[in-house]
Coordinates of C-alpha atoms in Angstrom, one line a residue:
Chain H
X1 CA 29.1 28.8 6.2
X2 CA 28.3 28.5 2.8
X3 CA 24.6 28.4 2.1
X4 CA 24.4 25.5 -0.6
X5 CA 20.3 26.1 -1.4
X6 CA 18.2 28.5 -1.1
X7 CA 14.3 28.6 -1.9
X8 CA 12.5 31.0 -1.5
X9 CA 8.8 31.5 -1.3
X10 CA 8.9 28.7 -4.0
X11 CA 5.7 27.2 -5.0
X12 CA 5.5 24.5 -7.7
X13 CA 2.8 23.2 -9.7
X14 CA 3.2 20.4 -12.5
X15 CA 1.6 21.7 -16.0
X16 CA -1.4 19.3 -16.1
X17 CA -2.2 19.5 -12.5
X18 CA -4.9 21.6 -11.4
X19 CA -3.6 22.6 -7.8
X20 CA 0.4 23.7 -6.7
X21 CA 2.0 20.6 -5.7
X22 CA 4.6 23.0 -3.3
X23 CA 3.3 26.1 -1.3
X24 CA 5.7 29.2 -0.2
X25 CA 7.8 27.0 0.6
X26 CA 11.0 28.6 2.4
X27 CA 14.0 26.4 2.8
X28 CA 18.1 26.9 4.0
X29 CA 20.7 24.5 3.6
X30 CA 24.2 25.5 4.5
X31 CA 27.3 23.3 3.9
X32 CA 27.7 20.5 6.0
X33 CA 24.2 20.5 7.2
X34 CA 22.4 17.1 7.4
X35 CA 18.3 17.2 6.7
X36 CA 16.1 14.6 7.0
X37 CA 12.0 15.1 5.3
X38 CA 9.8 13.2 6.5
X39 CA 6.0 13.7 5.9
X40 CA 3.1 11.7 4.6
X41 CA 2.5 10.1 0.7
X42 CA 2.0 12.8 -1.9
X43 CA 3.4 15.8 0.5
X44 CA 5.2 17.2 -1.8
X45 CA 9.0 15.5 -0.9
X46 CA 10.6 14.4 -4.1
X47 CA 9.1 17.1 -5.4
X48 CA 11.1 19.5 -2.8
X49 CA 14.3 17.2 -4.0
X50 CA 14.0 18.3 -7.9
X51 CA 13.7 21.9 -7.0
X52 CA 17.2 21.2 -5.0
X53 CA 19.0 20.0 -7.7
X54 CA 17.1 21.6 -10.5
X55 CA 15.6 18.7 -12.0
X56 CA 12.2 20.9 -11.8
X57 CA 11.8 24.9 -11.3
X58 CA 9.6 27.1 -9.1
X59 CA 6.6 28.1 -11.0
X60 CA 7.0 31.4 -8.5
X61 CA 9.7 32.1 -5.9
X62 CA 13.3 31.5 -6.9
X63 CA 15.5 28.4 -5.9
X64 CA 19.6 29.7 -5.7
X65 CA 22.0 26.8 -5.8
X66 CA 25.5 27.5 -4.6
X67 CA 24.3 31.2 -5.0
X68 CA 23.1 30.7 -9.0
X69 CA 19.4 31.0 -9.7
X70 CA 18.8 27.7 -10.6
X71 CA 16.4 28.6 -13.7
X72 CA 19.9 30.5 -15.8
X73 CA 22.3 27.7 -15.7
X74 CA 21.8 24.4 -17.1
X75 CA 20.9 20.9 -15.2
X76 CA 23.9 19.5 -15.9
X77 CA 26.2 22.2 -14.7
X78 CA 23.6 21.8 -11.4
X79 CA 24.9 18.6 -11.0
X80 CA 28.1 18.9 -10.2
X81 CA 27.2 20.7 -6.9
X82 CA 24.1 18.1 -6.2
X83 CA 24.0 14.7 -6.4
X84 CA 20.6 13.0 -6.6
X85 CA 19.5 9.3 -6.3
X86 CA 16.2 8.7 -7.5
X87 CA 13.4 7.0 -5.4
X88 CA 13.1 4.2 -8.3
X89 CA 17.0 3.3 -9.4
X90 CA 15.6 1.9 -12.2
X91 CA 15.1 5.4 -13.1
X92 CA 18.6 6.4 -13.7
X93 CA 19.9 2.7 -14.3
X94 CA 21.2 1.9 -18.1
X95 CA 24.3 0.2 -18.5
X96 CA 25.2 -3.3 -18.9
X97 CA 27.4 -3.5 -16.1
X98 CA 27.5 -2.1 -12.5
X99 CA 31.2 -0.5 -13.2
X100 CA 30.2 1.1 -16.5
X101 CA 27.1 2.5 -14.8
X102 CA 29.1 3.7 -12.4
X103 CA 31.8 5.3 -15.0
X104 CA 29.4 7.1 -17.0
X105 CA 28.8 10.4 -14.9
X106 CA 32.8 10.2 -14.4
X107 CA 33.4 10.8 -18.0
X108 CA 31.1 12.6 -18.9
X109 CA 32.9 14.6 -16.4
X110 CA 35.6 14.5 -18.4
X111 CA 37.9 13.5 -15.4
X112 CA 41.7 12.9 -15.9
X113 CA 41.3 9.5 -16.1
X114 CA 44.3 8.2 -13.1
X115 CA 41.3 10.8 -11.0
X116 CA 38.2 8.5 -12.5
X117 CA 39.4 4.9 -11.4
X118 CA 40.3 6.6 -8.3
X119 CA 37.2 7.4 -7.8
X120 CA 35.0 5.0 -9.6
X121 CA 36.7 2.3 -7.4
X122 CA 36.2 4.2 -4.2
X123 CA 32.1 4.5 -5.3
X124 CA 32.1 0.6 -5.3
X125 CA 33.8 0.0 -2.1
X126 CA 31.6 2.3 -0.2
X127 CA 28.4 1.0 -1.5
X128 CA 29.8 -2.4 -1.0
X129 CA 29.4 -2.7 -5.1
X130 CA 33.1 -4.0 -6.0
X131 CA 32.3 -7.7 -6.1
X132 CA 29.7 -7.3 -8.3
X133 CA 31.4 -4.2 -10.8
X134 CA 31.2 -7.0 -13.9
X135 CA 27.7 -7.6 -13.4
X136 CA 24.5 -6.5 -14.9
X137 CA 22.4 -4.2 -12.3
X138 CA 19.4 -5.6 -13.6
X139 CA 20.4 -8.8 -12.6
X140 CA 20.8 -7.5 -8.7
X141 CA 18.3 -7.2 -6.4
X142 CA 16.4 -3.7 -5.8
X143 CA 17.6 -2.7 -3.2
X144 CA 21.1 -3.7 -4.2
X145 CA 20.6 -1.6 -7.1
X146 CA 19.3 1.0 -4.9
X147 CA 23.3 1.1 -4.0
X148 CA 24.1 1.0 -7.9
X149 CA 22.3 4.5 -8.1
X150 CA 24.0 5.7 -5.2
X151 CA 27.6 4.7 -6.1
X152 CA 26.7 6.8 -9.6
X153 CA 26.5 9.3 -7.6
X154 CA 29.2 9.0 -5.1
X155 CA 31.9 8.6 -8.0
X156 CA 31.0 12.1 -8.7
X157 CA 32.0 13.7 -5.2
X158 CA 29.5 16.5 -5.4
X159 CA 29.2 19.1 -2.3
X160 CA 25.2 18.3 -2.1
X161 CA 23.7 14.9 -1.9
X162 CA 20.0 14.3 -2.0
X163 CA 18.9 10.7 -1.2
X164 CA 15.4 10.2 -2.2
X165 CA 14.0 7.1 0.0
X166 CA 17.1 5.1 0.3
X167 CA 15.8 3.0 3.2
X168 CA 13.0 1.7 1.3
X169 CA 13.2 -2.2 0.9
X170 CA 16.3 -2.3 2.8
X171 CA 17.0 -5.0 5.3
X172 CA 19.4 -4.4 8.4
X173 CA 22.5 -5.0 6.5
X174 CA 21.6 -2.5 3.7
X175 CA 20.3 0.2 6.7
X176 CA 23.7 0.0 8.3
X177 CA 25.4 0.8 4.6
X178 CA 23.5 4.0 4.6
X179 CA 24.4 4.8 7.9
X180 CA 27.9 4.9 7.4
X181 CA 27.8 6.2 4.1
X182 CA 25.8 9.0 5.6
X183 CA 28.5 9.7 8.5
X184 CA 31.2 9.4 6.1
X185 CA 30.1 11.8 4.0
X186 CA 29.2 14.3 7.1
X187 CA 32.9 13.9 8.1
X188 CA 34.4 15.5 4.3
X189 CA 31.6 18.3 5.3
X190 CA 29.2 17.4 2.5
X191 CA 25.2 18.3 2.9
X192 CA 23.2 15.3 2.7
X193 CA 19.6 15.4 2.8
X194 CA 17.4 11.7 2.7
X195 CA 14.0 11.7 2.5
X196 CA 12.8 8.0 4.6
X197 CA 9.3 7.0 5.9
X198 CA 11.4 4.6 8.5
X199 CA 11.5 7.0 12.0
X200 CA 13.7 4.5 13.7
X201 CA 16.5 5.0 10.8
X202 CA 15.8 9.0 10.5
X203 CA 15.8 9.8 14.6
X204 CA 19.7 7.2 14.9
X205 CA 21.2 9.6 11.9
X206 CA 19.8 12.7 11.7
X207 CA 19.1 15.7 14.1
X208 CA 17.6 18.1 11.7
X209 CA 14.1 17.2 10.7
X210 CA 11.7 18.7 8.0
X211 CA 8.2 17.7 7.7
X212 CA 6.2 17.8 5.3
X213 CA 1.8 17.7 4.9
X214 CA -0.4 18.7 2.1
X215 CA 2.4 20.9 -0.1
X216 CA 3.9 22.9 3.0
X217 CA 6.8 22.3 5.5
X218 CA 4.9 21.9 8.5
X219 CA 8.2 22.6 10.8
X220 CA 11.9 22.3 11.3
X221 CA 13.2 21.4 13.8
X222 CA 15.5 19.0 16.0
X223 CA 14.8 14.9 16.3
X224 CA 13.5 15.3 20.0
X225 CA 11.2 18.3 19.2
X226 CA 9.7 16.9 16.0
X227 CA 9.2 13.7 17.5
X228 CA 7.9 14.3 20.8
X229 CA 5.3 16.8 19.3
X230 CA 2.2 14.4 19.1
X231 CA 0.2 17.1 17.6
X232 CA 2.6 17.4 14.6
X233 CA 3.1 14.2 14.5
X234 CA -0.5 13.2 14.0
X235 CA -0.9 16.2 11.6
X236 CA 2.3 15.2 9.2
X237 CA 0.6 11.4 9.1
X238 CA 4.2 10.3 10.6
X239 CA 5.0 8.1 13.9
X240 CA 7.1 8.5 16.9
X241 CA 10.2 6.2 16.4
X242 CA 8.9 3.0 18.7
X243 CA 11.5 3.8 21.6
X244 CA 9.4 7.1 22.0
X245 CA 6.2 5.3 21.4
X246 CA 7.5 3.3 24.9
X247 CA 9.1 5.8 26.2
X248 CA 5.7 7.7 26.2
X249 CA 3.5 5.3 27.2
X250 CA 5.5 5.0 30.5
X251 CA 5.1 8.2 31.2
X252 CA 9.1 8.9 30.7
X253 CA 9.7 12.5 31.0
X254 CA 13.0 13.5 29.1
X255 CA 12.0 13.0 25.8
X256 CA 14.7 10.4 24.7
X257 CA 15.3 9.5 21.0
X258 CA 17.3 6.4 20.9
X259 CA 18.0 3.1 22.5
X260 CA 20.6 4.8 23.9
X261 CA 18.9 7.6 25.5
X262 CA 16.0 5.7 26.5
X263 CA 17.6 3.1 28.8
X264 CA 19.6 5.2 30.5
X265 CA 16.0 7.3 30.9
X266 CA 14.2 4.1 31.9
X267 CA 16.9 3.2 34.4
X268 CA 17.1 6.4 35.6
X269 CA 13.7 7.5 35.9
X270 CA 11.7 4.3 36.7
X271 CA 14.5 2.2 38.3
X272 CA 16.5 4.2 40.4
Chain G
X1 CA -6.6 -27.3 10.2
X2 CA -6.7 -26.6 6.9
X3 CA -3.8 -26.7 4.9
X4 CA -3.8 -23.7 2.1
X5 CA -0.5 -23.9 0.9
X6 CA 1.2 -27.0 0.8
X7 CA 5.1 -26.9 -0.3
X8 CA 7.3 -30.4 -0.3
X9 CA 11.0 -30.3 -0.8
X10 CA 11.4 -27.2 -3.3
X11 CA 14.5 -26.7 -4.7
X12 CA 15.1 -23.8 -7.2
X13 CA 17.9 -21.8 -9.2
X14 CA 17.5 -19.4 -12.0
X15 CA 18.5 -19.7 -15.3
X16 CA 21.1 -17.1 -15.7
X17 CA 22.6 -18.2 -11.7
X18 CA 26.2 -18.7 -11.8
X19 CA 27.2 -22.5 -10.6
X20 CA 23.4 -23.0 -10.8
X21 CA 23.2 -21.6 -7.0
X22 CA 20.2 -22.3 -5.8
X23 CA 17.8 -19.6 -4.6
X24 CA 15.7 -22.0 -2.6
X25 CA 17.0 -25.1 -0.9
X26 CA 14.7 -27.8 0.1
X27 CA 11.5 -26.2 1.3
X28 CA 8.9 -27.8 3.5
X29 CA 6.0 -26.2 4.9
X30 CA 2.8 -26.0 5.0
X31 CA 0.8 -22.9 5.1
X32 CA -2.9 -23.0 7.0
X33 CA -5.9 -21.4 5.8
X34 CA -7.0 -18.1 7.7
X35 CA -3.5 -17.1 9.1
X36 CA -1.3 -14.1 8.5
X37 CA 2.5 -15.2 7.5
X38 CA 5.1 -12.6 7.7
X39 CA 8.1 -13.8 5.6
X40 CA 11.2 -12.1 6.8
X41 CA 15.0 -12.3 5.6
X42 CA 17.8 -10.2 4.0
X43 CA 17.4 -9.0 0.5
X44 CA 18.8 -12.1 -2.2
X45 CA 17.5 -14.7 1.1
X46 CA 14.9 -15.7 -1.0
X47 CA 11.5 -14.3 0.0
X48 CA 10.6 -13.3 -3.6
X49 CA 11.8 -16.6 -5.1
X50 CA 9.3 -18.1 -2.4
X51 CA 6.6 -16.0 -3.4
X52 CA 7.2 -16.5 -7.3
X53 CA 6.5 -20.2 -6.9
X54 CA 3.7 -20.4 -4.7
X55 CA 2.2 -18.5 -7.9
X56 CA 3.6 -20.2 -10.0
X57 CA 5.3 -17.4 -12.1
X58 CA 8.1 -19.8 -11.3
X59 CA 7.8 -21.8 -13.6
X60 CA 5.6 -20.0 -15.7
X61 CA 7.4 -17.1 -16.4
X62 CA 10.6 -17.6 -15.2
X63 CA 12.4 -20.5 -16.4
X64 CA 15.3 -22.1 -14.6
X65 CA 15.7 -25.8 -13.0
X66 CA 12.8 -26.2 -10.3
X67 CA 11.9 -29.5 -8.5
X68 CA 9.5 -30.2 -5.8
X69 CA 5.7 -29.6 -5.7
X70 CA 3.2 -26.9 -4.3
X71 CA -0.9 -27.5 -3.6
X72 CA -3.0 -25.4 -3.2
X73 CA -5.8 -26.6 -1.6
X74 CA -4.9 -29.9 -2.2
X75 CA -4.3 -28.9 -5.8
X76 CA -1.2 -28.4 -7.6
X77 CA -0.5 -25.4 -9.0
X78 CA 0.6 -26.3 -12.3
X79 CA -3.0 -28.0 -12.9
X80 CA -4.9 -24.4 -11.5
X81 CA -4.1 -22.7 -14.7
X82 CA -6.5 -19.6 -14.9
X83 CA -8.2 -20.1 -12.0
X84 CA -4.9 -19.0 -9.8
X85 CA -6.2 -15.6 -10.7
X86 CA -9.4 -16.1 -8.6
X87 CA -7.9 -17.8 -6.3
X88 CA -4.9 -16.3 -5.4
X89 CA -3.8 -12.0 -5.4
X90 CA 0.1 -11.1 -5.7
X91 CA 0.7 -7.7 -4.8
X92 CA 4.2 -7.4 -6.5
X93 CA 7.2 -5.3 -4.6
X94 CA 8.0 -2.7 -7.6
X95 CA 4.0 -1.2 -7.5
X96 CA 4.8 0.0 -11.0
X97 CA 4.9 -3.5 -11.9
X98 CA 1.1 -4.2 -11.0
X99 CA -0.1 -1.3 -13.3
X100 CA -1.8 -2.3 -16.7
X101 CA -0.4 0.3 -18.5
X102 CA -3.7 0.4 -20.4
X103 CA -5.3 2.5 -18.1
X104 CA -5.8 6.6 -17.8
X105 CA -7.6 6.4 -14.2
X106 CA -6.9 5.0 -10.8
X107 CA -10.5 3.9 -10.7
X108 CA -10.2 2.2 -14.4
X109 CA -6.8 1.0 -13.2
X110 CA -8.4 -0.8 -9.8
X111 CA -11.6 -1.8 -12.2
X112 CA -9.1 -3.4 -14.5
X113 CA -9.2 -7.1 -13.1
X114 CA -12.5 -7.3 -12.4
X115 CA -13.3 -6.6 -16.0
X116 CA -11.5 -9.2 -16.7
X117 CA -13.2 -11.3 -15.3
X118 CA -16.3 -10.5 -16.6
X119 CA -18.4 -8.7 -13.6
X120 CA -21.2 -7.0 -13.9
X121 CA -20.3 -2.9 -14.4
X122 CA -22.2 -2.4 -11.4
X123 CA -20.6 -4.7 -9.3
X124 CA -17.6 -3.8 -10.4
X125 CA -18.1 0.1 -9.7
X126 CA -19.3 -1.4 -5.8
X127 CA -16.6 -3.1 -5.4
X128 CA -13.7 -0.5 -6.6
X129 CA -15.2 2.3 -4.4
X130 CA -14.8 -0.3 -1.5
X131 CA -11.5 -1.0 -2.2
X132 CA -10.5 2.5 -2.8
X133 CA -12.2 3.7 0.5
X134 CA -9.9 0.9 2.5
X135 CA -6.7 2.2 1.0
X136 CA -7.7 6.2 1.3
X137 CA -7.4 6.5 -2.5
X138 CA -10.6 7.9 -3.6
X139 CA -9.1 11.4 -3.7
X140 CA -6.7 9.9 -6.6
X141 CA -9.8 8.4 -8.2
X142 CA -9.3 10.5 -11.3
X143 CA -5.8 11.3 -11.5
X144 CA -3.5 9.3 -13.9
X145 CA -1.8 6.1 -11.8
X146 CA 1.5 7.3 -14.2
X147 CA 1.6 10.9 -12.3
X148 CA 1.3 9.5 -9.0
X149 CA 3.7 9.9 -6.5
X150 CA 5.5 6.4 -5.0
X151 CA 3.7 5.4 -1.9
X152 CA 0.4 6.8 -3.7
X153 CA 1.2 4.2 -6.8
X154 CA 1.5 1.5 -4.4
X155 CA -1.7 1.7 -2.6
X156 CA -3.0 2.3 -5.9
X157 CA -1.2 -1.0 -6.6
X158 CA -3.0 -2.6 -3.1
X159 CA -5.9 -1.8 -4.5
X160 CA -6.3 -3.6 -7.6
X161 CA -5.5 -6.8 -5.9
X162 CA -7.5 -6.1 -2.6
X163 CA -10.3 -5.4 -5.1
X164 CA -10.3 -9.2 -6.3
X165 CA -11.0 -10.5 -3.0
X166 CA -8.7 -13.8 -3.4
X167 CA -9.0 -16.0 -0.8
X168 CA -4.8 -15.9 -0.7
X169 CA -3.4 -12.8 -0.7
X170 CA 0.5 -12.9 -1.4
X171 CA 1.8 -9.2 -0.6
X172 CA 5.6 -8.5 -1.4
X173 CA 6.5 -5.6 0.7
X174 CA 3.7 -3.6 0.4
X175 CA 4.8 -0.3 3.0
X176 CA 8.4 0.0 1.8
X177 CA 7.7 3.7 0.1
X178 CA 4.5 4.1 2.3
X179 CA 4.2 6.9 5.3
X180 CA 3.8 5.1 8.8
X181 CA 0.6 5.6 9.4
X182 CA -0.1 4.3 5.5
X183 CA 1.7 1.1 6.4
X184 CA -0.1 0.3 9.8
X185 CA -3.7 0.7 7.7
X186 CA -2.2 -1.6 5.3
X187 CA -1.6 -4.3 8.3
X188 CA -5.4 -3.2 9.4
X189 CA -6.9 -4.1 6.3
X190 CA -4.5 -7.4 6.6
X191 CA -6.3 -8.0 9.4
X192 CA -9.3 -7.5 8.4
X193 CA -8.5 -9.9 5.4
X194 CA -8.2 -12.3 8.0
X195 CA -10.9 -12.3 10.0
X196 CA -12.8 -13.2 6.6
X197 CA -10.6 -16.6 7.0
X198 CA -8.4 -15.2 4.2
X199 CA -4.7 -16.9 4.1
X200 CA -2.4 -14.0 3.4
X201 CA 1.4 -14.1 3.3
X202 CA 3.7 -10.8 3.6
X203 CA 7.1 -10.3 2.7
X204 CA 8.3 -7.2 4.7
X205 CA 10.9 -5.6 6.4
X206 CA 8.8 -3.9 9.0
X207 CA 9.0 -6.6 12.2
X208 CA 7.9 -4.3 14.2
X209 CA 4.2 -4.5 12.0
X210 CA 4.9 -8.4 11.4
X211 CA 5.1 -9.0 15.3
X212 CA 2.1 -6.8 16.2
X213 CA -0.2 -8.6 13.6
X214 CA 1.3 -11.7 12.2
X215 CA 0.0 -15.1 13.4
X216 CA 3.5 -16.9 12.5
X217 CA 6.7 -16.0 10.8
X218 CA 8.9 -17.5 8.6
X219 CA 12.6 -16.7 8.5
X220 CA 14.6 -17.0 5.3
X221 CA 18.5 -16.9 4.9
X222 CA 20.5 -17.7 2.3
X223 CA 17.6 -19.3 0.3
X224 CA 17.0 -21.7 2.9
X225 CA 13.6 -21.7 5.4
X226 CA 15.5 -21.0 8.8
X227 CA 12.5 -20.9 10.8
X228 CA 8.9 -20.8 11.0
X229 CA 6.7 -19.6 14.8
X230 CA 5.2 -17.3 16.1
X231 CA 6.5 -14.0 16.3
X232 CA 7.9 -14.4 19.8
X233 CA 9.9 -17.6 18.7
X234 CA 11.3 -16.2 15.8
X235 CA 12.1 -12.5 16.2
X236 CA 13.7 -12.6 19.8
X237 CA 16.1 -15.4 18.5
X238 CA 19.2 -13.2 19.5
X239 CA 20.7 -14.2 16.0
X240 CA 18.3 -13.0 13.6
X241 CA 20.0 -9.4 12.9
X242 CA 23.0 -11.6 11.5
X243 CA 20.2 -12.6 8.6
X244 CA 19.5 -8.9 8.5
X245 CA 16.4 -9.0 10.3
X246 CA 15.8 -6.1 12.0
X247 CA 15.0 -6.9 15.9
X248 CA 12.0 -5.3 17.0
X249 CA 12.8 -2.1 19.2
X250 CA 10.7 -3.0 21.8
X251 CA 12.8 -6.7 22.1
X252 CA 16.1 -4.5 21.5
X253 CA 15.3 -1.9 24.6
X254 CA 13.9 -5.1 26.8
X255 CA 17.4 -6.4 25.8
X256 CA 19.3 -3.4 27.0
X257 CA 17.6 -2.4 30.1
X258 CA 19.0 -6.3 31.1
X259 CA 15.5 -6.6 33.1
X260 CA 15.5 -10.4 34.9
X261 CA 12.8 -11.5 33.7
X262 CA 10.1 -14.1 35.0
X263 CA 11.3 -17.6 33.7
X264 CA 7.7 -18.2 32.1
X265 CA 7.6 -14.9 30.4
X266 CA 7.2 -13.8 26.7
X267 CA 9.9 -12.5 25.9
X268 CA 8.6 -8.8 24.6
X269 CA 8.0 -8.1 20.6
X270 CA 5.9 -5.7 20.1
X271 CA 5.4 -2.2 21.9
X272 CA 2.5 -2.5 24.3
X273 CA 4.5 -5.8 25.2
X274 CA 7.6 -3.8 26.3
X275 CA 5.2 -1.4 28.2
X276 CA 3.2 -3.8 30.2
X277 CA 6.2 -5.6 31.2
X278 CA 8.7 -2.8 32.0
X279 CA 5.8 -1.1 34.5
X280 CA 4.9 -4.9 36.0
X281 CA 9.1 -5.1 37.1
X282 CA 8.6 -1.1 37.7
X283 CA 5.8 -1.9 40.1
X284 CA 8.3 -4.8 41.7
X285 CA 11.3 -2.7 42.2
X286 CA 8.9 -0.2 44.2
X287 CA 7.5 -2.7 47.0
X288 CA 11.0 -4.6 47.2

């Protein structure tokens, strides 16, 4: 299995801060990994993401992307392998229409014209933006604008995609579309990293969970192991998915994570 | 019962709207003083537009075509002018829109509104400290607001409105970037405000929290106010997911279990209600 991203003993400190934002981070991501990062505000999730795509470099320790030291290759080169969707889409959007925004990265990459057209259309259709292609992104609601940012990254077809809080402000339609995009990337063998505070979304879409707190990685484990570990949950300021919370109060033993598992567990443990 | 906000026949279309499409159509609703209203609906359904009209941002900053009237405590919004700032607090959806941009520390940012009200410095300091404590941002007091994480800025934005102690608070998606514990904390702060007879309008996609804390829920769809009622009445409507609103997980679970409910029972919307109902059913099941 190819290793896509490897962080070894990484510490990171922003120039004017008194303390490091990340301490002693070890993390390996292989091709096809689907990782969700959860944890409290200010715990270093977005900073970690920016170390994985070369926007930031370790203060000490090393970050390897595609086996290359992130310090030795230009960030533009890294962006061919790792796509990053910013938490605030307004930080990356600046064109007059949705289509032009998505085209920008494709043109920089100097792909053949036919391929550009194909990848543009594919990205717009996948994100449900086809009908908005001639609109100004800033006339769209913020949650839809997030999909513009997602389309710009999908269009470039990188091996690794990092989504920074894509679920923030999304309604159920938005969340369903996100699930679908992530499933599609999985089928294509891509590596996907999602930062999210929506525990229901995380537990329904991921089984590889990284928990962060106070500048460190607290745990990386399966959804079941993470969301049924009460001590871990309290320490990380996260919460169990609602379904788990109900099952805990009912004394369900089999530690269900999804609605389906909970339904089966409650029926068999309480009503059989 | 005192009416804090009275909307009559509000319709509105934005200046850039294609074919004059209405963002809101014929909204009439009365909101009571001292109640906590949760506002739900798909993105683009009119929730934020509704909030902007009540606060008077529409038509003051956004032009377009507005008809109908909004009265606050019986007085039309258009006549309230600068009093509105004292009467009503507004927390923006994008927390960066809330920042003044002229203050270099979180403490000064939170104090900014009170300074503008001309309050004595000692009182400002007390109130700012209390608001920062409520929002768990005391440790950020000396940080630059523009160098914080998304969730931290969101809490600073909330504190900078909370500190003004307005009678009416309009809060547009205050928890979208917050970790789960911080999100629930915001709802607890709001409940505390309710006990002080404040009126709260809160837009959020977190129907589990709205079910737990709100007195009433307003459901918007395509510019219409489709429903107004208790969380039970609105959130157990089987059609809400077709309007982009998440069915509370507790409700989903009870539905999925296909329990036969007593006819007079409220269908659960909160975790606590679901647990109680399943336990009762389990007891009945075992005694059969």
